CSV table of C-alpha atoms in Angstrom, one decimal:
chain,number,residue,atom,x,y,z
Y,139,UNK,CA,0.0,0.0,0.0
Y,140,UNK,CA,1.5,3.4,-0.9
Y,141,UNK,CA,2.1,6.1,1.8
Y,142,UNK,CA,-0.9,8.1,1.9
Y,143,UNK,CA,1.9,11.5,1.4
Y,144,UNK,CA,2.9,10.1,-1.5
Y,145,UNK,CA,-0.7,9.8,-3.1
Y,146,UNK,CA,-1.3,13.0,-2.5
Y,147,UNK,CA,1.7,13.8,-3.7
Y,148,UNK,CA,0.8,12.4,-7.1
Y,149,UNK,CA,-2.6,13.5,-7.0
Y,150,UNK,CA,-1.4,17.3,-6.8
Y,151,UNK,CA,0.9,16.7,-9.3
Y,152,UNK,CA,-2.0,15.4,-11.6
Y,153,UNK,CA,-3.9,18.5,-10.5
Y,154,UNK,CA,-1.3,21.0,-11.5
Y,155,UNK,CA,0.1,19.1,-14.8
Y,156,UNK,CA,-3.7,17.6,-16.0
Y,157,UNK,CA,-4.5,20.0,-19.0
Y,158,UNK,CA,-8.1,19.9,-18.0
Y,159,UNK,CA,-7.6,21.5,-14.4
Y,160,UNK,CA,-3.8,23.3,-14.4
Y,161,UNK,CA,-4.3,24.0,-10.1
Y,162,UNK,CA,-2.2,24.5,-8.3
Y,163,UNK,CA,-3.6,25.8,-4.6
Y,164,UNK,CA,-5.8,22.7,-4.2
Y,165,UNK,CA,-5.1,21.1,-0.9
Y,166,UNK,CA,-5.4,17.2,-0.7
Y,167,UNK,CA,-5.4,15.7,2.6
Y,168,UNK,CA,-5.9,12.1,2.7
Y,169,UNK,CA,-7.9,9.9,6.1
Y,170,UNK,CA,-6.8,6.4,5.3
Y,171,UNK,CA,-8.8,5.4,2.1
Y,172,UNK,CA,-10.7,8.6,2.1
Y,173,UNK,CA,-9.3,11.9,-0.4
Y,174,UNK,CA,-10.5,15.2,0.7
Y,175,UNK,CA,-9.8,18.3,-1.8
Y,176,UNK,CA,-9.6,21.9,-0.3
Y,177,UNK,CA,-9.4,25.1,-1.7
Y,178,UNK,CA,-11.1,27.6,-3.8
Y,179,UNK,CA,-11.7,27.8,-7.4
Y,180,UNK,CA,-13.6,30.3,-10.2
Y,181,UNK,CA,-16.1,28.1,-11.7
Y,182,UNK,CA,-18.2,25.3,-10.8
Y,183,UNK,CA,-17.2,23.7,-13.5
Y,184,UNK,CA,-13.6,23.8,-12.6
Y,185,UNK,CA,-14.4,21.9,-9.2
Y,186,UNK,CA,-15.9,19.5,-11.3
Y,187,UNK,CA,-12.9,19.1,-13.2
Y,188,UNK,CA,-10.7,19.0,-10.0
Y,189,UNK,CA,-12.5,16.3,-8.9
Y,190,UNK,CA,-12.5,14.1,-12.0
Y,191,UNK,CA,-9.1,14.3,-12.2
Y,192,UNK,CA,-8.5,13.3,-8.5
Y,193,UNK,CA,-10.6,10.2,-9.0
Y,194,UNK,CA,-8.6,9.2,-12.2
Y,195,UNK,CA,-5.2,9.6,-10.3
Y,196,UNK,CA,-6.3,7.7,-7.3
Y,197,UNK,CA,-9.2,5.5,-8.5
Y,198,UNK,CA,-8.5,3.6,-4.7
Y,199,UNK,CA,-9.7,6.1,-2.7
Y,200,UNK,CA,-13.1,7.8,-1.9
Y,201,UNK,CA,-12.6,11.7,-3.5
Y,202,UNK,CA,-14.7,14.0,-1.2
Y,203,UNK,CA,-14.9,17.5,-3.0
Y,204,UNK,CA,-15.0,20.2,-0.5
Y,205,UNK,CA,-13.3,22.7,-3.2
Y,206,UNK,CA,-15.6,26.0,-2.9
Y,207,UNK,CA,-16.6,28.0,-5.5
Y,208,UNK,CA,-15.7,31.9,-5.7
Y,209,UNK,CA,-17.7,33.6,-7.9
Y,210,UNK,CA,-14.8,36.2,-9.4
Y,211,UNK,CA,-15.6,39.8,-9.4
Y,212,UNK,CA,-14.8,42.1,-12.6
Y,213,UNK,CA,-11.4,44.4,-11.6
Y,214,UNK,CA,-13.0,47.7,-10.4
Y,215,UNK,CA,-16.0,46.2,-9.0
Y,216,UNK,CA,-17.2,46.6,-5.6
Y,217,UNK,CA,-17.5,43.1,-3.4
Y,218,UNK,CA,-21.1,43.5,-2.1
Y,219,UNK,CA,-21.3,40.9,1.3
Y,220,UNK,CA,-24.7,40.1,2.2
């Protein structure tokens, strides 16, 4: 059984290289045969992406997406928080 570092060693790797995702502040933690991604991403279909790809590089483990999506503002535009 690989060292759970060195999956998500490789699963990063497939995250930043993949030329479907190119990420490279996604955070993968893994909890014995459960993969967690973290982090923050522009689109929802990015996080889709993320996830795909995460499953293809460790089809072993249980991906759990908890990647949030940030809706990105246009430069000059006011953040309005609710």
């Amino acid at each position: 059984m690989e060292a759970p570092q060195y999956v998500a060693a490789r699963v990063q790797q497939a995250l930043a290289e993949d030329g479907r995702t190119h990420e490279l502040g996604i955070r993968v933690d893994i909890r014995g045969d459960q993969l967690f991604l973290r982090g923050q991403v522009s689109g929802t279909e990015q996080r889709e992406r993320l996830g795909q790809v995460a499953r293809e590089a460790a089809p072993e483990l249980h991906v759990h997406n908890e990647i949030n999506v940030v809706e990105a503002t246009a430069p000059g535009e006011d953040e309005h928080l609710d």
